[in-house]
Amino acid sequence: MITAEQVHRGADGCTVGGLLRRNAERHADRPALSTGTGEAGTTVTWAQLYERVAAAMHGLSAAGLRHGDRMLIDVSSRPEHWVVDHAAVHLGAIPCTAYQSLSTDQIRHVATHSAATVVVLEGADQLARWRPVLDTLTTLRSIVLIDDATLDGAGPDTARFRGDHRLASYSDLLAGGAELHRADPDAVRRAGDERSPDDPVTMIYTSGTTGDPKGVVLTHRNVFHQAAAQELVQPGPPHPRQVAYLPLAHVAERVLSMYLPLFNAGHVTVCPDPAQLAPTLREVRPHGFFGVPRVWEKFAAAVQGALAALPEERRAAVEAARDTATRVYALRARGAEPDADLAAEFDRVDRTVLRELREQLGLAEAVRLGSGAAPIPAEVLEFFGGLGLPIMEVWGLSETTGAATTNFPDGYRPGTVGLPTPGMEIRTADDGEVLVRGPLVFAGYLDTDGRVVPDVDERGWLATGDVGTLDDDGYLTITDRKKELLITAGGKNVAPSRAEGLLRRHPLIGHAAVIGDRRPYVTALVTLDEESAPAWAAARGLEADDVAALASDPTVLAEVADAVRAANTELSRPEQIKAHRVLGGVWTPETGELTPTMKLKRRVIEHNHADEIAALYADDAP
């Protein structure tokens, strides 16, 4: 396995400015960023990206961005996002991407807490959402608008902002900055060289599952240690291809699509519309892909649906091939290798059967596959292992720069989140809370006075808030969030995520929230999957074609009840779900029940669905 020393050597001295300049000099004409694919796509080379960052650095400086300032970005994943982010880092400012799903109140909290001096907005929609907040920000010096066409529109919003001296057009900012860059072309190099590996590189606001979001400040050392670890643990080819589709406010997407490509001079294709992820993957054929569990579950459901539609003879051949691959996957999970006969059979079915399935997913070239942000059922990992796609589950937080633990290609155990990422140390406290220490632990939280306040004990240990267990070989299993453990009225501790993961295995179920804190027994609220549920219903000849109608269909309700019973067979008695309710709507970050990273907001769920929950406990009997 890769050692901590190897990762330290790989990341030593790395900064955004140094790597960007290296790539512009050594890989000038290689693609850095693409938007879209085919003839409609556009590509920026490393040399072009460097020039744009240099111009934006001068432009942002002229707009009032200074060393130590915070800059908020409310822009979708597009090349301009990378440009302004890297430019701010050159100036020694701290860029922070805001989730685009934030409400006005959430924007107000983030903007006020960060004391942002510059805000970069995409267009009219963002301007409208930010308008009630902008005039209240006493620290704000400039508002940079990416889409200049917004200023040409009619209406009170644009008319009002056209006269605002703080408003700067991105194209004007870039043009003015380019003139300054031509006058002093060495300034961007000097600025990059002034940055130390221990300087801040970004701030990420936590998703707020248990309270107000907090500003997590990461350093160059944090992000490039993670990048070096990812590159060494699951090595890919030179200049690997990557698809960016998650928000850049998500620590995983930041590392994989912003810092890792700087480290390995990779090529990122931006997929701004998640609905286009599948065709984008097929077109790009990336060398790596990270998915939150729900993404992998949807992929699995799509493959299962396609297999079910195959002619019987072809389906039997695929299942036989999957059986062979699953046996190899299981052996390697135990640290063993297949014998010569099984290895030869696996090579044959992989080449003649399974590779075609991987091509249909767009993952035939992928050598770096990961899942994180929430627990993924072991059955899903084993399903993809049976396609020749071993997914390495990781675990971590924004505060640990993403993956603090990882499964390794030469040492993985489905159902665990693996071993410490090289350089990291892991232990558990007396109450089971997972503690971590090492180079991925963040610099600290941003205080309201602008200080970065560390959150580790005197020995450098960070209390993560997650509860878990370590086996004899050091593999970590996360059981739940410390603050999310339920304690029933009978005094039993229940980890809700286990039951929720078991329920989500069924293609009908999109999300499930287990209820039971200070209550006599455990219940669950269930929402249907808005993509899989209609397909499941259509295959069975049901007339309903949307989740609202399906939520009251007797066949669907019976199937969900069966899924609950199946989950209960794998749960201890205190964990078992005694009653459940299928809701007619879906949960999204916009409806409030989910964070932008698709975690459950339990307080919001209990508030929004208080009546349904009360009905589950009517007369204290299931």
XYZ file of C-alpha atoms in Angstrom:
622
model
C 0.000 0.000 0.000
C 0.980 3.631 -0.444
C 2.855 5.073 2.542
C 2.451 8.429 4.255
C 6.014 9.341 3.251
C 5.215 8.830 -0.435
C 2.223 11.156 -0.169
C 4.181 13.755 1.800
C 6.884 13.783 -0.882
C 4.303 14.088 -3.650
C 2.528 17.036 -2.044
C 5.574 18.815 -0.603
C 5.608 22.513 -1.446
C 2.551 22.395 -3.716
C 0.454 25.537 -4.085
C -2.227 26.585 -6.540
C 0.014 29.229 -8.094
C 3.020 26.964 -8.476
C 1.085 24.106 -10.071
C -0.898 26.366 -12.383
C 2.308 27.981 -13.659
C 3.967 24.558 -14.071
C 1.042 23.276 -16.128
C 0.971 26.422 -18.271
C 4.680 26.040 -19.017
C 4.954 22.266 -19.448
C 1.501 21.426 -20.773
C 0.542 24.703 -22.434
C -1.587 23.260 -25.223
C -3.149 20.414 -23.299
C -6.841 20.810 -22.380
C -7.558 21.947 -18.852
C -11.294 22.719 -18.830
C -14.088 21.845 -21.236
C -17.753 22.738 -21.129
C -20.009 20.390 -23.037
C -18.865 17.724 -25.481
C -18.555 17.272 -29.216
C -18.823 20.173 -31.652
C -20.910 22.191 -29.187
C -18.226 21.993 -26.501
C -15.592 24.593 -25.709
C -12.135 23.952 -24.264
C -9.616 26.074 -22.363
C -5.973 24.958 -22.431
C -3.621 25.243 -19.470
C -1.878 28.211 -21.061
C -5.189 29.969 -21.665
C -6.358 29.235 -18.122
C -3.165 30.743 -16.725
C -3.614 33.923 -18.766
C -7.237 34.272 -17.672
C -6.347 33.731 -14.024
C -3.634 36.383 -14.341
C -6.105 38.869 -15.834
C -8.745 38.048 -13.220
C -6.189 38.463 -10.428
C -5.450 42.019 -11.583
C -9.154 42.706 -12.127
C -10.198 41.471 -8.690
C -7.403 43.476 -7.103
C -8.717 46.584 -8.846
C -12.205 45.676 -7.617
C -10.965 45.788 -4.029
C -10.059 42.192 -3.171
C -7.158 42.119 -0.728
C -4.963 39.614 1.073
C -6.986 37.903 3.818
C -10.368 38.970 2.389
C -13.174 36.502 1.762
C -14.803 36.259 -1.651
C -18.150 34.496 -2.154
C -18.953 32.801 -5.460
C -22.525 31.986 -6.508
C -21.771 30.613 -9.955
C -22.510 27.229 -11.487
C -19.689 24.930 -12.556
C -18.276 26.774 -15.568
C -14.711 27.820 -16.469
C -15.188 31.320 -15.046
C -15.665 29.708 -11.647
C -12.203 28.133 -11.783
C -10.708 31.404 -13.053
C -11.995 33.706 -10.299
C -11.325 31.088 -7.619
C -7.661 30.605 -8.561
C -7.253 34.356 -9.072
C -8.464 35.089 -5.542
C -6.009 32.523 -4.154
C -3.130 34.275 -5.946
C -4.077 37.452 -4.093
C -4.095 35.659 -0.755
C -7.865 36.021 -0.412
C -10.112 33.096 0.552
C -12.661 32.067 -2.109
C -15.822 30.333 -0.972
C -18.474 28.809 -3.223
C -22.057 29.155 -2.018
C -24.533 26.405 -2.796
C -26.945 27.644 -5.432
C -29.851 26.172 -3.482
C -29.368 28.573 -0.550
C -32.404 30.577 0.509
C -32.138 34.325 1.022
C -31.866 33.835 4.806
C -29.064 31.319 4.313
C -27.311 33.687 1.925
C -27.579 36.418 4.546
C -25.988 34.176 7.181
C -23.089 33.126 4.942
C -22.458 36.615 3.550
C -22.606 38.296 6.955
C -20.538 35.673 8.726
C -17.835 35.673 6.042
C -17.696 39.485 5.898
C -17.177 39.096 2.158
C -15.620 42.036 0.352
C -16.317 40.716 -3.160
C -19.264 38.637 -4.356
C -19.192 36.926 -7.765
C -22.654 36.174 -9.155
C -23.625 34.341 -12.311
C -26.639 36.199 -13.675
C -30.133 37.539 -13.153
C -31.377 34.680 -10.965
C -28.498 35.021 -8.541
C -28.803 38.805 -8.536
C -32.476 38.509 -7.595
C -31.758 36.089 -4.744
C -28.918 38.210 -3.399
C -30.624 41.589 -3.798
C -32.218 41.662 -0.295
C -28.804 40.934 1.209
C -26.338 43.056 -0.751
C -27.248 46.418 0.721
C -26.849 45.066 4.255
C -23.231 43.984 3.746
C -21.076 46.734 5.179
C -17.843 45.054 4.069
C -18.863 44.639 0.414
C -16.736 46.505 -2.123
C -17.636 44.854 -5.444
C -20.251 42.643 -7.087
C -18.848 40.845 -10.130
C -21.470 39.648 -12.607
C -20.428 36.843 -14.965
C -23.296 37.098 -17.471
C -23.070 40.609 -18.834
C -26.398 40.227 -20.631
C -28.103 40.569 -17.258
C -27.186 44.249 -17.254
C -28.868 44.739 -20.611
C -32.218 43.453 -19.334
C -35.180 45.533 -18.330
C -36.948 45.686 -15.007
C -36.341 47.228 -11.604
C -33.635 44.767 -10.508
C -31.227 45.407 -13.361
C -32.080 49.103 -13.535
C -31.311 49.459 -9.862
C -27.988 47.659 -10.109
C -26.860 49.402 -13.295
C -26.277 52.505 -11.193
C -24.526 50.663 -8.371
C -20.858 51.683 -8.300
C -19.982 48.299 -6.755
C -21.179 46.375 -9.807
C -18.469 45.112 -12.158
C -18.925 43.180 -15.383
C -16.745 40.065 -15.536
C -15.764 40.787 -19.137
C -14.785 44.364 -18.236
C -12.916 43.125 -15.168
C -11.056 40.580 -17.306
C -10.291 43.117 -20.047
C -8.938 45.669 -17.589
C -6.991 42.982 -15.790
C -5.483 41.768 -19.076
C -4.083 45.247 -19.735
C -2.493 45.283 -16.288
C -1.110 41.780 -16.903
C 0.474 42.878 -20.176
C 2.068 45.809 -18.383
C 3.492 43.541 -15.662
C 3.421 39.924 -16.864
C 5.554 38.728 -13.952
C 3.085 39.897 -11.297
C 1.058 36.692 -11.328
C 4.205 34.609 -10.779
C 5.293 36.829 -7.891
C 1.834 36.620 -6.346
C 1.778 32.836 -6.665
C 5.257 32.530 -5.136
C 4.151 34.561 -2.107
C 1.633 31.904 -1.150
C 2.779 29.291 1.352
C 1.442 25.704 1.563
C -0.003 26.651 4.952
C -1.950 29.639 3.586
C -5.728 29.313 3.182
C -6.848 28.076 -0.239
C -10.616 27.954 0.211
C -13.456 28.056 2.703
C -16.342 25.607 2.648
C -19.517 26.144 4.612
C -20.763 22.958 6.215
C -24.162 21.802 5.014
C -25.883 22.532 8.305
C -27.518 19.210 9.191
C -27.337 19.992 12.911
C -27.192 23.792 13.064
C -26.004 26.919 11.277
C -23.304 26.313 8.637
C -19.730 26.933 9.766
C -16.895 28.201 7.581
C -14.265 25.455 7.208
C -10.913 26.950 6.147
C -8.609 24.629 4.188
C -4.996 25.230 3.201
C -2.914 24.462 0.123
C -1.218 21.735 2.178
C -4.594 20.164 3.016
C -5.888 19.985 -0.534
C -2.673 18.866 -2.219
C -1.993 16.180 0.378
C -5.450 14.877 -0.497
C -4.744 15.209 -4.218
C -1.429 13.352 -3.900
C -3.094 10.615 -1.857
C -5.864 10.146 -4.422
C -3.370 10.034 -7.280
C -1.082 7.537 -5.569
C -3.733 5.290 -4.015
C -5.636 4.841 -7.291
C -3.169 5.858 -10.029
C -4.496 6.777 -13.426
C -2.907 7.544 -16.791
C -1.083 10.819 -17.467
C -3.422 13.798 -17.835
C -6.531 11.900 -16.730
C -10.044 12.878 -17.782
C -12.612 13.854 -15.140
C -16.258 14.980 -15.252
C -17.317 17.731 -12.832
C -21.015 17.575 -12.017
C -21.364 18.139 -8.271
C -21.444 21.695 -6.859
C -18.006 23.193 -6.264
C -19.249 24.019 -2.762
C -18.879 20.254 -2.119
C -15.419 19.358 -0.764
C -15.200 16.218 -2.913
C -15.841 18.101 -6.160
C -13.398 20.826 -5.174
C -10.624 18.326 -4.555
C -11.344 16.106 -7.565
C -12.140 18.803 -10.144
C -10.182 21.831 -8.969
C -7.065 20.713 -7.076
C -6.398 17.163 -8.315
C -6.329 18.334 -11.983
C -3.790 21.006 -10.992
C -1.700 18.276 -9.379
C -1.822 15.797 -12.286
C -2.405 18.253 -15.169
C -5.708 16.552 -15.872
C -8.620 17.498 -18.099
C -11.963 18.376 -16.523
C -15.187 18.381 -18.531
C -17.897 20.380 -16.812
C -21.411 18.940 -16.804
C -23.529 21.800 -15.409
C -26.822 19.928 -15.862
C -26.989 16.737 -13.737
C -29.662 15.404 -16.094
C -26.925 15.217 -18.761
C -24.499 13.271 -16.588
C -25.102 9.887 -18.243
C -24.520 11.063 -21.855
C -21.564 13.188 -20.711
C -19.916 10.165 -19.101
C -20.426 8.122 -22.263
C -18.875 10.874 -24.369
C -15.942 11.747 -22.089
C -15.185 8.219 -20.810
C -13.456 9.601 -17.693
C -10.583 7.897 -15.933
C -12.153 8.584 -12.563
C -15.606 9.128 -11.137
C -16.901 9.951 -7.662
C -20.554 9.531 -6.817
C -22.549 10.112 -3.672
C -24.460 6.912 -2.796
C -27.690 8.068 -4.425
C -25.900 8.486 -7.763
C -24.510 4.949 -7.598
C -27.920 3.598 -6.525
C -29.535 5.230 -9.543
C -26.864 3.820 -11.850
C -27.456 0.370 -10.368
C -31.212 0.676 -10.875
C -30.671 1.725 -14.507
C -28.370 -1.242 -15.190
C -30.771 -3.638 -13.493
C -33.623 -2.290 -15.600
C -31.596 -2.709 -18.787
C -30.624 -6.268 -17.850
C -34.231 -7.180 -17.111
C -35.184 -6.107 -20.641
C -32.596 -8.349 -22.337
C -33.621 -11.555 -24.120
C -33.368 -14.523 -21.785
C -30.293 -16.064 -23.440
C -28.359 -12.801 -23.385
C -29.428 -12.063 -19.816
C -28.218 -15.511 -18.716
C -24.805 -14.852 -20.283
C -24.522 -11.514 -18.498
C -25.535 -13.020 -15.162
C -22.948 -15.779 -15.566
C -20.280 -13.163 -16.280
C -21.387 -11.104 -13.286
C -21.206 -14.188 -11.107
C -17.587 -14.721 -12.123
C -16.706 -11.075 -11.498
C -18.470 -11.125 -8.129
C -16.407 -14.125 -7.034
C -13.203 -12.290 -7.975
C -14.407 -9.120 -6.195
C -15.189 -11.119 -3.024
C -11.794 -12.829 -3.068
C -9.942 -9.535 -3.404
C -12.060 -8.045 -0.608
C -10.553 -10.757 1.601
C -7.046 -9.931 0.435
C -6.780 -13.004 -1.811
C -6.286 -13.396 -5.544
C -8.205 -15.762 -7.871
C -6.492 -18.937 -8.974
C -5.303 -19.263 -12.560
C -8.506 -20.805 -13.869
C -10.798 -18.220 -12.264
C -8.485 -15.366 -13.334
C -8.556 -16.600 -16.946
C -12.347 -16.937 -16.888
C -12.687 -13.453 -15.413
C -10.431 -11.957 -18.110
C -12.562 -13.635 -20.781
C -15.979 -12.514 -19.498
C -14.621 -9.074 -18.646
C -13.434 -8.605 -22.221
C -16.423 -10.164 -24.000
C -19.378 -9.243 -21.754
C -18.733 -6.841 -18.883
C -16.736 -4.195 -20.722
C -19.742 -3.522 -22.956
C -21.868 -2.825 -19.873
C -19.214 -0.467 -18.536
C -19.084 1.289 -21.912
C -22.831 1.915 -21.691
C -22.241 3.649 -18.348
C -19.290 5.592 -19.764
C -16.986 4.048 -17.148
C -15.024 1.526 -19.212
C -11.824 3.598 -18.853
C -12.364 4.505 -15.185
C -9.635 3.365 -12.804
C -10.514 5.647 -9.878
C -14.041 5.069 -8.571
C -15.242 6.394 -5.240
C -18.284 6.889 -3.066
C -18.697 9.052 -0.004
C -20.697 11.770 1.803
C -23.098 9.136 3.200
C -23.084 5.355 3.760
C -23.512 3.248 0.626
C -25.084 -0.202 1.019
C -22.567 -3.033 0.646
C -24.968 -4.655 -1.829
C -24.531 -1.707 -4.191
C -20.742 -1.998 -3.981
C -20.964 -5.727 -4.670
C -23.295 -5.114 -7.616
C -20.734 -2.873 -9.288
C -17.949 -5.235 -8.297
C -19.855 -7.780 -10.385
C -19.531 -5.420 -13.358
C -15.785 -5.125 -12.929
C -16.181 -1.701 -11.292
C -14.733 -1.847 -7.780
C -15.863 1.307 -5.970
C -13.675 2.436 -3.100
C -15.852 3.818 -0.306
C -14.294 6.727 1.570
C -15.248 8.680 4.661
C -14.497 12.160 5.814
C -15.772 15.668 6.359
C -15.166 19.111 4.971
C -12.977 19.481 8.065
C -10.787 16.582 6.866
C -10.516 17.867 3.280
C -12.739 15.011 2.193
C -11.475 11.452 2.549
C -9.849 10.813 5.927
C -10.192 7.070 5.299
C -10.359 5.085 2.100
C -10.607 1.574 0.831
C -7.630 0.643 -1.335
C -7.681 -1.288 -4.616
C -5.345 -3.802 -2.977
C -7.163 -3.741 0.359
C -10.894 -3.092 0.470
C -13.746 -4.347 2.616
C -17.318 -3.612 1.491
C -19.373 -2.224 4.357
C -16.410 -0.374 5.855
C -14.991 3.020 4.916
C -11.509 1.588 4.801
C -8.191 2.439 6.394
C -6.746 5.869 7.207
C -5.698 7.866 4.156
C -1.874 7.782 4.159
C -0.615 10.287 6.717
C -3.791 10.243 8.802
C -4.385 8.660 12.209
C -7.756 7.374 13.413
C -8.997 6.307 16.836
C -12.311 6.137 18.662
C -13.231 7.789 21.956
C -14.884 5.971 24.847
C -18.336 6.849 23.470
C -17.446 5.615 19.977
C -16.843 9.044 18.421
C -14.240 8.901 15.668
C -11.182 11.115 16.219
C -8.726 11.999 13.450
C -5.299 13.628 13.283
C -2.983 14.467 10.419
C -2.236 16.702 7.423
C -5.811 16.664 6.101
C -7.278 18.266 9.236
C -8.417 21.782 8.414
C -6.827 25.000 9.649
C -9.937 25.930 11.637
C -13.322 27.622 11.514
C -13.666 31.228 10.426
C -14.640 33.405 13.380
C -16.812 36.492 12.976
C -13.761 38.674 13.623
C -11.911 37.127 10.685
C -9.642 34.862 12.715
C -9.269 31.194 11.783
C -9.794 29.243 15.001
C -8.493 25.644 15.170
C -10.884 22.993 16.504
C -8.499 20.280 17.680
C -7.425 19.274 21.164
C -3.972 19.868 22.612
C -2.661 16.728 20.872
C -4.083 17.655 17.482
C -7.108 15.298 17.486
C -10.285 16.449 15.752
C -13.583 15.118 17.132
C -15.591 14.375 13.980
C -19.074 13.901 15.430
C -19.336 10.534 13.670
C -19.648 7.309 15.627
C -17.860 4.205 14.437
C -15.878 1.072 15.194
C -12.406 -0.114 14.209
C -11.830 -3.796 13.499
C -8.657 -5.689 14.351
C -7.100 -4.762 11.000
C -7.852 -1.048 11.392
C -10.817 -0.837 8.997
C -13.346 1.769 10.092
C -17.101 1.273 10.028
C -19.249 4.374 10.544
C -22.468 3.638 12.417
C -24.004 7.116 12.613
C -23.643 10.768 13.430
C -23.219 11.313 17.169
C -25.889 14.018 17.161
C -28.250 11.886 15.071
C -28.316 8.792 17.283
C -31.862 8.166 18.446
C -32.609 7.193 22.026
C -36.032 5.601 22.288
C -38.321 6.090 25.265
C -37.108 2.679 26.414
C -33.509 3.937 26.508
C -32.294 2.038 23.436
C -29.713 3.696 21.167
C -30.673 3.445 17.512
C -28.514 4.481 14.532
C -31.070 5.628 11.915
C -28.727 5.530 8.918
C -28.527 1.723 8.979
C -32.269 1.232 8.532
C -32.429 4.100 6.035
C -29.732 2.505 3.888
C -31.536 -0.840 3.915
C -34.763 0.815 2.758
C -33.039 2.746 -0.047
C -31.897 -0.517 -1.605
C -35.354 -0.860 -3.136
C -35.639 0.993 -6.466
C -39.021 2.426 -5.469
C -37.607 4.304 -2.480
C -35.839 7.621 -2.972
C -35.292 8.660 0.641
C -36.229 7.366 4.061
C -36.071 9.096 7.437
C -36.177 6.987 10.574
C -37.989 8.576 13.524
C -37.873 7.452 17.140
C -35.990 9.812 19.438
C -37.694 9.808 22.875
C -40.560 7.816 21.333
C -41.835 4.339 22.218
C -40.744 2.684 18.954
C -39.088 3.379 15.623
C -41.024 4.523 12.541
C -40.080 5.816 9.103
C -41.162 8.370 6.535
C -40.558 7.232 2.962
C -40.487 9.137 -0.317
C -40.578 7.458 -3.717
C -37.793 7.849 -6.244
C -39.041 10.275 -8.881
C -37.105 8.493 -11.660
C -37.184 4.819 -10.715
C -40.689 4.631 -9.246
C -42.579 5.552 -12.461
C -40.438 3.063 -14.425
C -41.116 0.365 -11.821
C -44.840 1.102 -12.021
C -44.935 1.125 -15.820
C -43.216 -2.272 -15.952
C -46.090 -3.634 -13.876
C -48.836 -2.006 -15.894
C -49.849 0.559 -13.273
C -51.641 3.605 -14.642
C -50.151 6.147 -12.240
C -47.114 7.863 -13.714
C -45.861 10.253 -11.017
C -44.849 9.882 -7.386
C -47.831 11.789 -6.026
C -50.252 9.309 -7.572
C -48.055 6.287 -6.925
C -47.797 7.113 -3.224
C -51.411 6.033 -2.768
C -51.406 3.104 -5.197
C -52.128 -0.197 -3.344
C -49.517 -2.141 -5.333
C -46.828 0.413 -4.539
C -47.803 0.576 -0.868
C -47.657 -3.214 -0.623
C -44.209 -3.261 -2.240
C -42.891 -0.599 0.148
C -44.325 -2.578 3.058
C -42.427 -5.613 1.794
C -39.251 -3.507 1.624
C -39.777 -2.445 5.256
C -40.277 -6.071 6.318
C -37.136 -7.106 4.439
C -35.128 -4.358 6.160
C -36.454 -5.411 9.561
C -35.049 -8.914 9.100
C -31.563 -7.366 9.147
C -32.180 -5.060 12.114
C -32.111 -5.717 15.837
C -35.441 -5.550 17.651
C -34.982 -1.959 18.948
C -33.995 -0.828 15.417
C -36.953 -2.406 13.639
C -39.480 -0.116 11.955
C -42.901 -0.647 13.525
C -44.832 1.737 11.270
C -44.133 3.784 8.145
C -45.748 6.333 5.881
C -45.222 6.853 2.142
C -45.294 10.566 1.358
C -46.701 11.968 -1.849
C -43.907 14.442 -2.543
C -40.152 14.266 -3.052
C -37.373 15.665 -0.895
C -34.795 17.990 -2.418
C -32.518 20.776 -1.172
C -35.140 23.192 -2.535
C -37.959 21.674 -0.451
C -35.673 21.904 2.573
C -35.507 18.299 3.747
C -32.074 17.660 2.194
C -28.780 19.471 2.336
C -27.097 20.291 -0.991
C -25.032 17.109 -0.503
C -28.250 15.084 -0.162
C -28.037 14.461 3.572
C -31.241 14.449 5.607
C -32.098 17.577 7.571
C -33.825 15.787 10.411
C -35.101 18.857 12.234
C -36.675 20.169 9.040
C -38.236 16.774 8.297
C -39.734 16.539 11.771
C -41.089 20.078 11.454
C -42.419 19.780 7.898
C -44.036 16.410 8.493
C -45.163 16.739 12.102
C -48.718 15.624 11.307
C -47.613 12.469 9.475
C -45.235 11.615 12.315
C -47.949 12.186 14.925
C -50.211 9.777 13.039
C -47.528 7.084 13.193
C -47.620 7.310 16.990
C -51.379 7.697 17.438
C -52.452 5.820 20.557
C -48.817 4.661 20.964
C -49.501 1.600 18.874
C -48.118 0.677 15.438
